[in-house]
Coordinates of C-alpha atoms in Angstrom, one line a residue:
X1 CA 25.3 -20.7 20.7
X2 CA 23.6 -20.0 17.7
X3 CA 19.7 -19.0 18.0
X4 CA 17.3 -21.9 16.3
X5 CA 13.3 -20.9 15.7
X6 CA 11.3 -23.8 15.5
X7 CA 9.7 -23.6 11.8
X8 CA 6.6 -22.2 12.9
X9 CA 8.1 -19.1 14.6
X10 CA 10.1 -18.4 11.1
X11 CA 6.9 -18.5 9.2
X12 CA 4.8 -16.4 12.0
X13 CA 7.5 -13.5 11.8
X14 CA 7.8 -14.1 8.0
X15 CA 3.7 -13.2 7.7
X16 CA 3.2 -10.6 10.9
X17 CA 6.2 -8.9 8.6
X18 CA 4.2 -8.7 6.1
X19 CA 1.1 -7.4 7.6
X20 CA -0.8 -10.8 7.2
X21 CA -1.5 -11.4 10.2
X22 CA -5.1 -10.4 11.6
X23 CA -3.9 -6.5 12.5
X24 CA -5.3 -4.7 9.5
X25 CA -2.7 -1.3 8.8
X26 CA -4.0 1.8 9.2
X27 CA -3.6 3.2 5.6
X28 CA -2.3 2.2 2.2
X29 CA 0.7 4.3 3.0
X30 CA 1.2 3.1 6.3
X31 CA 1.3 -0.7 4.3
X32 CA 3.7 0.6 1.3
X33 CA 6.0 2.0 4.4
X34 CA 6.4 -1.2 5.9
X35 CA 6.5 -3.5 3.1
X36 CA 9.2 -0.7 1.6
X37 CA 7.7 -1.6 -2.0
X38 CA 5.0 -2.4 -4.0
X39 CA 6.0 -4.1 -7.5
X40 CA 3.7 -2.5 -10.8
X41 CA 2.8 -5.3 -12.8
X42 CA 0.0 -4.6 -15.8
X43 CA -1.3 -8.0 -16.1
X44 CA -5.2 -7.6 -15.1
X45 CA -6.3 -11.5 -15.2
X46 CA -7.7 -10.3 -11.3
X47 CA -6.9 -6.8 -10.5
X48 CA -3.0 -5.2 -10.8
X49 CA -0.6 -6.5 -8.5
X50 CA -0.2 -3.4 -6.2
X51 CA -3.8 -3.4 -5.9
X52 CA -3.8 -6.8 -5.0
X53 CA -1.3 -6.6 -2.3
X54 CA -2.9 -3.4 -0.6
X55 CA -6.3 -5.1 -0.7
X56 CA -4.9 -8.6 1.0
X57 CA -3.9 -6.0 3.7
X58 CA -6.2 -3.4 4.0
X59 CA -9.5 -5.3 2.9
X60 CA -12.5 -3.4 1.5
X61 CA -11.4 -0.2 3.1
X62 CA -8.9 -0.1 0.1
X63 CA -9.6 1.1 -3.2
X64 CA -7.6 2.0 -6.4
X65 CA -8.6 5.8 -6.4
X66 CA -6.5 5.8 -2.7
X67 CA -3.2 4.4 -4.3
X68 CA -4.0 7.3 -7.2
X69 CA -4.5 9.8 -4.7
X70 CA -1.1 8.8 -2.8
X71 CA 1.0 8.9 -6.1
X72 CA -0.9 12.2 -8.3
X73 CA -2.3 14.3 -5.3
X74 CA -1.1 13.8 -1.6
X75 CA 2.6 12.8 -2.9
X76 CA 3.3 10.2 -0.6
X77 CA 3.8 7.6 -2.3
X78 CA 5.9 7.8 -5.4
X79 CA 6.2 5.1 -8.8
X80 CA 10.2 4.5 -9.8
X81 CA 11.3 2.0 -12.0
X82 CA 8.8 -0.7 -11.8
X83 CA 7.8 -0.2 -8.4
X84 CA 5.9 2.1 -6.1
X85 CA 7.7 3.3 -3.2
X86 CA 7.2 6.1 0.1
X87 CA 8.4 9.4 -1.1
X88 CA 10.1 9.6 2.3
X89 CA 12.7 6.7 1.1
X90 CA 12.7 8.4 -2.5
X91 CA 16.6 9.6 -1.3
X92 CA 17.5 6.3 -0.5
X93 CA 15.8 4.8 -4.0
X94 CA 17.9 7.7 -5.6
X95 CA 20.7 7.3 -4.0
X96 CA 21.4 3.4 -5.0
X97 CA 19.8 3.9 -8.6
X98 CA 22.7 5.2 -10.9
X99 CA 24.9 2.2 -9.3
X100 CA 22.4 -0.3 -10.8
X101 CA 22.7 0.9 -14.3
X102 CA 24.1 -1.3 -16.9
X103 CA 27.0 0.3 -18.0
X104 CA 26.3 -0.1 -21.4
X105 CA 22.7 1.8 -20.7
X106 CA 25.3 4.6 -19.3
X107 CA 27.1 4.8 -22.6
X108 CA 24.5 5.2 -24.4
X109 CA 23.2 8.1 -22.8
X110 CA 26.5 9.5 -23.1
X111 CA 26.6 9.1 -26.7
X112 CA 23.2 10.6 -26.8
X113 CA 24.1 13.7 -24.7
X114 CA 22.1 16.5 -27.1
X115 CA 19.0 14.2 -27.2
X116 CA 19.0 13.4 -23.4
X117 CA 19.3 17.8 -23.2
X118 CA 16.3 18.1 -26.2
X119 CA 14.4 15.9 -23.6
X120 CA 14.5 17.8 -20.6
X121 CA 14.1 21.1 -22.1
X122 CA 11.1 19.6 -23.4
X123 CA 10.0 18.6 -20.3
X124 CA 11.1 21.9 -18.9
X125 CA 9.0 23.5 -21.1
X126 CA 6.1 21.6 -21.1
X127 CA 5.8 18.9 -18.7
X128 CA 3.9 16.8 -17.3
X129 CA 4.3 14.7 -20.8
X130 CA 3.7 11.3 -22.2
X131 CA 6.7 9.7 -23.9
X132 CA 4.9 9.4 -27.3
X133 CA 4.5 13.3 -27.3
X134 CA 8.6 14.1 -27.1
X135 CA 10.3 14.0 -30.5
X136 CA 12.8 11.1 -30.8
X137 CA 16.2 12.6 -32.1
X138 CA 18.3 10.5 -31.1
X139 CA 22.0 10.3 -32.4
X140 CA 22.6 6.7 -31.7
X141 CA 19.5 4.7 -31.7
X142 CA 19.0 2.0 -28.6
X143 CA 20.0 -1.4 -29.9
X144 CA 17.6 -4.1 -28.7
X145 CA 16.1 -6.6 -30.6
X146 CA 13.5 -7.0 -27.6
X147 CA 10.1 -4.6 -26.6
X148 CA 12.3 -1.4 -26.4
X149 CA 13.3 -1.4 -29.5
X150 CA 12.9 1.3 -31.7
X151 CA 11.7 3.3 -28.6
X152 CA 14.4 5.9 -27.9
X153 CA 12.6 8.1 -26.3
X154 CA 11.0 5.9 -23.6
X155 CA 14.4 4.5 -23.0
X156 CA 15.8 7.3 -22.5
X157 CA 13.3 8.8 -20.3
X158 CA 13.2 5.6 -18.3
X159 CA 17.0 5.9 -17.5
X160 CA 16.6 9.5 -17.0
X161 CA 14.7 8.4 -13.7
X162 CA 16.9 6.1 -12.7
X163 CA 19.2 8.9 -12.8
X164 CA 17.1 11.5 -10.8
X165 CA 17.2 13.7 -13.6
X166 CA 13.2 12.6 -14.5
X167 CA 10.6 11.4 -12.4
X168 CA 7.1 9.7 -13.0
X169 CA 4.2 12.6 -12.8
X170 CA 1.2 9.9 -12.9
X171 CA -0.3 8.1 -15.1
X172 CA -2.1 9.2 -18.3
X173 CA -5.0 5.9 -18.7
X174 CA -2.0 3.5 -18.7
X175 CA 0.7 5.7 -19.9
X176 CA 3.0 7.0 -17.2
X177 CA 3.7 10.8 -17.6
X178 CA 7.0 12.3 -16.9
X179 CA 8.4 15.9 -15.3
X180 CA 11.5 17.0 -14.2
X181 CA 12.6 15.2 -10.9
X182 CA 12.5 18.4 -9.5
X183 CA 8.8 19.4 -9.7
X184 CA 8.2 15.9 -8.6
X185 CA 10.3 15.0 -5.5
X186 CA 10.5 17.1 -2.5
X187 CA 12.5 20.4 -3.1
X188 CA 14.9 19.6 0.3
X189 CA 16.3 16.3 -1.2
X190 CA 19.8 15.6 0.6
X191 CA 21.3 12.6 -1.0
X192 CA 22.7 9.5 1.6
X193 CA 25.9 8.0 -0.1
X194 CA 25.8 5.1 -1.3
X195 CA 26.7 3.2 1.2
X196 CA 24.9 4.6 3.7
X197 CA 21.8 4.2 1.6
X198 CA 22.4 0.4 1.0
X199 CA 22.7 0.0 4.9
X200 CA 19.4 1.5 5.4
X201 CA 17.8 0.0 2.4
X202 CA 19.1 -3.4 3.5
X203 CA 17.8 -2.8 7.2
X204 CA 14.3 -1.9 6.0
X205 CA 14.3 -4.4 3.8
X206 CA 14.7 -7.3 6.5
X207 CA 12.6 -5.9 8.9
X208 CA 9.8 -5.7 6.1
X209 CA 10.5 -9.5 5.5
X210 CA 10.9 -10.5 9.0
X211 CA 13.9 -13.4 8.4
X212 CA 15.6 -13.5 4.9
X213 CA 18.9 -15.3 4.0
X214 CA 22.1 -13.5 4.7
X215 CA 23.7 -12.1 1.6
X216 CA 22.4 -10.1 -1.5
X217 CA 21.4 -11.6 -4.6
X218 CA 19.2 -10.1 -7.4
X219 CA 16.0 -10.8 -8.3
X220 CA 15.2 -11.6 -12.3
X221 CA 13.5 -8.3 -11.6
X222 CA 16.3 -6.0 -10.9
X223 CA 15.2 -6.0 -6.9
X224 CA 17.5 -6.8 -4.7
X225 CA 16.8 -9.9 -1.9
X226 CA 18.4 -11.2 1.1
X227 CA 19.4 -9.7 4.2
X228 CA 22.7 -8.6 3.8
X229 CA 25.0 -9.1 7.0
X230 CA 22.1 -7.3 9.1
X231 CA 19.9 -8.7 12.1
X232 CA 20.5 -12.0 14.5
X233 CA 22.1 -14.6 13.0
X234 CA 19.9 -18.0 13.3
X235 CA 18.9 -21.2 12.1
X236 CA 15.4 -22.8 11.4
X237 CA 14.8 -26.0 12.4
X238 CA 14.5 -28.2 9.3
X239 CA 15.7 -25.5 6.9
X240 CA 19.3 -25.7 5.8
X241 CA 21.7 -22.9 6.3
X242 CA 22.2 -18.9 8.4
X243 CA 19.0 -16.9 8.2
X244 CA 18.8 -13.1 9.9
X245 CA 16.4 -12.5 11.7
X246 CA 14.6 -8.7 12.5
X247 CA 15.7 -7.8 15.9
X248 CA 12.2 -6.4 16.5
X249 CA 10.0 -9.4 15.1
X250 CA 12.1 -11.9 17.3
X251 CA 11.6 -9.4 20.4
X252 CA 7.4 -10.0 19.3
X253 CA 7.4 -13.5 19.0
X254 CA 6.3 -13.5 22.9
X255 CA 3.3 -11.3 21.3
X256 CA 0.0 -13.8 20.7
X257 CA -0.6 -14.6 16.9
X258 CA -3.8 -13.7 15.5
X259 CA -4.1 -15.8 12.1
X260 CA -6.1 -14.7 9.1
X261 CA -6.9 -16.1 5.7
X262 CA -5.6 -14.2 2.7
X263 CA -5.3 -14.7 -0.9
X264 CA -2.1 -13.0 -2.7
X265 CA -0.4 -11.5 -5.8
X266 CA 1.9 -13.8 -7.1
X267 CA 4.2 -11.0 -6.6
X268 CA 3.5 -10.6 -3.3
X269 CA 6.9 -10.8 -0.9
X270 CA 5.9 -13.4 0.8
X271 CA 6.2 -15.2 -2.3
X272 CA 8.3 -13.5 -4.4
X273 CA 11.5 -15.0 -3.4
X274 CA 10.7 -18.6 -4.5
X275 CA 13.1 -20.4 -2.9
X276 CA 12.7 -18.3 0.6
X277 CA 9.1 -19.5 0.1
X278 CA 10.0 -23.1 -0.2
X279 CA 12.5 -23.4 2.5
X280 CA 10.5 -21.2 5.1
X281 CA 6.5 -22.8 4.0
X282 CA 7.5 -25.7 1.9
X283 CA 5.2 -23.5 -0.5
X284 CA 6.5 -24.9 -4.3
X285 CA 5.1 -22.2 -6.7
X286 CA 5.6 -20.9 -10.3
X287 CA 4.0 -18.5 -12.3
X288 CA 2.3 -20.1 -15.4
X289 CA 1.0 -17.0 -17.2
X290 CA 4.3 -17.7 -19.6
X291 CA 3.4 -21.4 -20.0
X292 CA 1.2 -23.0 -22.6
X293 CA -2.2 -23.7 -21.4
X294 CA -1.7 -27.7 -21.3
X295 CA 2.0 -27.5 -19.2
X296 CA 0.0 -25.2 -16.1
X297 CA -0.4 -27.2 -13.0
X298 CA -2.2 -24.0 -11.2
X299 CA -3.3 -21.9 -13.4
X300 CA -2.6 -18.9 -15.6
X301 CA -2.1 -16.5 -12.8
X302 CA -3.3 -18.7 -9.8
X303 CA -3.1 -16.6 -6.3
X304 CA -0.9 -18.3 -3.2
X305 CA -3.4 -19.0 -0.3
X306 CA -2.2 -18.3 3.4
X307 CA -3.8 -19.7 5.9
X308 CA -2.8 -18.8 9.5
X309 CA 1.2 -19.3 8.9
X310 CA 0.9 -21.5 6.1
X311 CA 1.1 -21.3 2.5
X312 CA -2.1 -23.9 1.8
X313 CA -2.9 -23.4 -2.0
X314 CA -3.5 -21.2 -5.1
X315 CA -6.6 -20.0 -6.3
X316 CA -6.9 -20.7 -10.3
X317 CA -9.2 -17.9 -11.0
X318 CA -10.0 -14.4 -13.8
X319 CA -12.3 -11.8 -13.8
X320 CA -14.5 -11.3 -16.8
X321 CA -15.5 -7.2 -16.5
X322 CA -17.6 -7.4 -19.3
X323 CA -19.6 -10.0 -17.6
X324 CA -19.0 -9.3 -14.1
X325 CA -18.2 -12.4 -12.8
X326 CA -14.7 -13.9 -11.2
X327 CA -14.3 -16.8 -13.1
X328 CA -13.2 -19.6 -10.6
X329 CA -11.7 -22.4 -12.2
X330 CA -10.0 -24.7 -9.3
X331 CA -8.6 -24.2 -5.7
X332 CA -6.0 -26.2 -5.6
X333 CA -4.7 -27.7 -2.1
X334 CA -1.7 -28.1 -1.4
X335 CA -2.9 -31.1 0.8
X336 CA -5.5 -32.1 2.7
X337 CA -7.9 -29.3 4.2
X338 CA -9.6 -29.8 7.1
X339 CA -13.4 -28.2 7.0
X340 CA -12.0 -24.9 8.8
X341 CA -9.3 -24.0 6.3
X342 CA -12.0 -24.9 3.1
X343 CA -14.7 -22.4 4.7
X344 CA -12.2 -19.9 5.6
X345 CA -10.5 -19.8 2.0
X346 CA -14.0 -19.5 0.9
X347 CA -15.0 -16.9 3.0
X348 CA -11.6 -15.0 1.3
X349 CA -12.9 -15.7 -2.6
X350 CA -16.1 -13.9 -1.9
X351 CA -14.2 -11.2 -0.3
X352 CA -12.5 -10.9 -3.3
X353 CA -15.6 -10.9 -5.4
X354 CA -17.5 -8.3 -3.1
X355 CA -14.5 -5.8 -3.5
X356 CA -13.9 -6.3 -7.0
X357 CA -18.1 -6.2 -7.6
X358 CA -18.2 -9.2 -9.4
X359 CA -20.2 -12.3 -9.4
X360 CA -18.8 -15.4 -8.5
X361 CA -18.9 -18.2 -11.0
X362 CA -17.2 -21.7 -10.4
X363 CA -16.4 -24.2 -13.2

């Protein structure tokens, strides 16, 4: 008989997954372990994304210096791609990389062979480096009619490191600067094959969501979502469909719940898979930073609110720096809030306000 979870339990491993539950982690790179990822987004309308997402776990003891520190100094943590991962799964990320290449990216590498060599000698000789600072000779210049256009040398640096042959040194103010993966990674790298490194990348991956759909799509993003063939087969009451579910977060469902309030990136996992979100929380959400002004029902980039196991809201709010203040336009509710769950989300803005050292200011 197949296992049913009662849509409550699906939402309660869903959140203790992602270390939203009232157990604080004991380190940023404890939380980046678990959740396997954090995503790199620049838009600043609050504070980055990664940021974000540590701070929802970690509260005020995190700060951005410690997620600088893990990536530039202490080397556990590592940025590739668009994301931050644990320098202990860096063979894993590597591993899998090459594979999810376009093949026309790979091409044009190839056809670029004595630039791709001019820009590792250059880093050989003299790297850490921003891209801006390597000449661009380029044979065959990369055809896009999009941002990367006319940027040869970032493009090829970028696919460089999904290659292994280049790696991300830190970050220059914004800029990211770039080495030889060699100098970067650890020196005893041994290389999973493929396959073995999508069964371990799949495994973490569910246990960091708790209960995913079966199956592997991508994400617009280039991430890969669902759970594979891994875990217990089961069904949620209510949702249509197989889910898999962690072996470990069903053994802990016996465990007592302790609920918290918490506000989150819109690319937080919990959220990021929109349609997970909807069929698990009945949470609808979009984000409207690419939508006129007048078409936005939350906000520009509004912030999901979970409460307990729930998905209650989004925060409509921005930070002005120059004026320190967080700029709180609406809290929107996804239906009615009793007194407890109104304080509590308040109690949570403030939070936010206090570790970004900002004012609050409501309109």
């Amino acid at each position: 008989m197949t296992l049913t979870l009662a849509p409550e339990q699906a939402r309660r491993i869903a959140v203790r997954a992602q270390l939203l539950d009232a157990r604080r982690p004991v380190s940023l790179v404890a939380t980046v372990d678990q959740l396997t990822l954090l995503q790199i987004d620049p838009t600043k309308a609050i504070a980055p994304s990664a940021d974000l997402v540590a701070w929802s776990r970690l509260g005020d003891a995190y700060d951005h210096s410690d997620l600088t520190f893990a990536l530039e100094q202490e080397r556990s943590l590592v940025e590739f791609s668009s994301f931050v991962f644990p320098m202990d799964e860096i063979e894993t990320v590597l591993a899998l990389s090459p594979g999810r290449i376009h093949p026309t990216a790979v091409e044009w590498v190839e056809a670029n062979n004595r630039f791709r060599t001019q820009v590792l000698d250059r880093l050989r000789a003299d790297g850490p480096l921003v891209a801006g600072e390597i000449e661009d000779t380029a044979e065959v210049p990369w055809a896009s009619t999009g941002w990367t256009n006319d940027k040869n040398v970032l493009r090829m640096i970028e696919l460089l490191n999904r290659m292994g042959e280049v790696a991300v040194a830190g970050r220059r103010g914004k800029l990211r600067t770039w080495d030889l993966a060699e100098r970067v990674y650890p020196a005893d790298l041994r290389l999973p094959s493929p396959e073995e490194a999508l069964h371990v990348e799949t495994v973490r991956r569910l246990a960091s969501l708790g209960i995913a759909r079966p199956g592997r799509k991508e994400s617009s993003g280039g991430e890969m979502l669902g759970a594979g063939d891994t875990g217990v087969p089961c069904t949620v009451a209510g949702a249509d469909g197989e889910w898999r579910v962690d072996p470990e977060a069903l053994a802990a469902l016996e465990d007592v719940f302790a609920p918290r309030t918490a506000l989150l990136s819109p690319f937080d996992r919990l959220v990021y898979d929109r349609d997970r979100a909807l069929d698990l929380f009945g949470f609808e959400y979009v984000l409207e930073m690419y939508k006129p002004a007048a078409k936005r029902r939350w906000g520009y980039f509004a912030l999901p609110i979970l409460h307990g196991e729930r998905l209650v809201g989004k925060l409509d709010a921005k930070v002005d720096h120059k004026k320190g203040v967080l700029n709180v336009f609406a809290v929107h509710e996804d239906f009615g809030w009793t007194a407890e769950i109104g304080d509590a989300v308040e109690a949570e803005i403030e939070a936010l306000a206090g570790w970004l050292g900002v004012e609050i200011a409501r309109h």
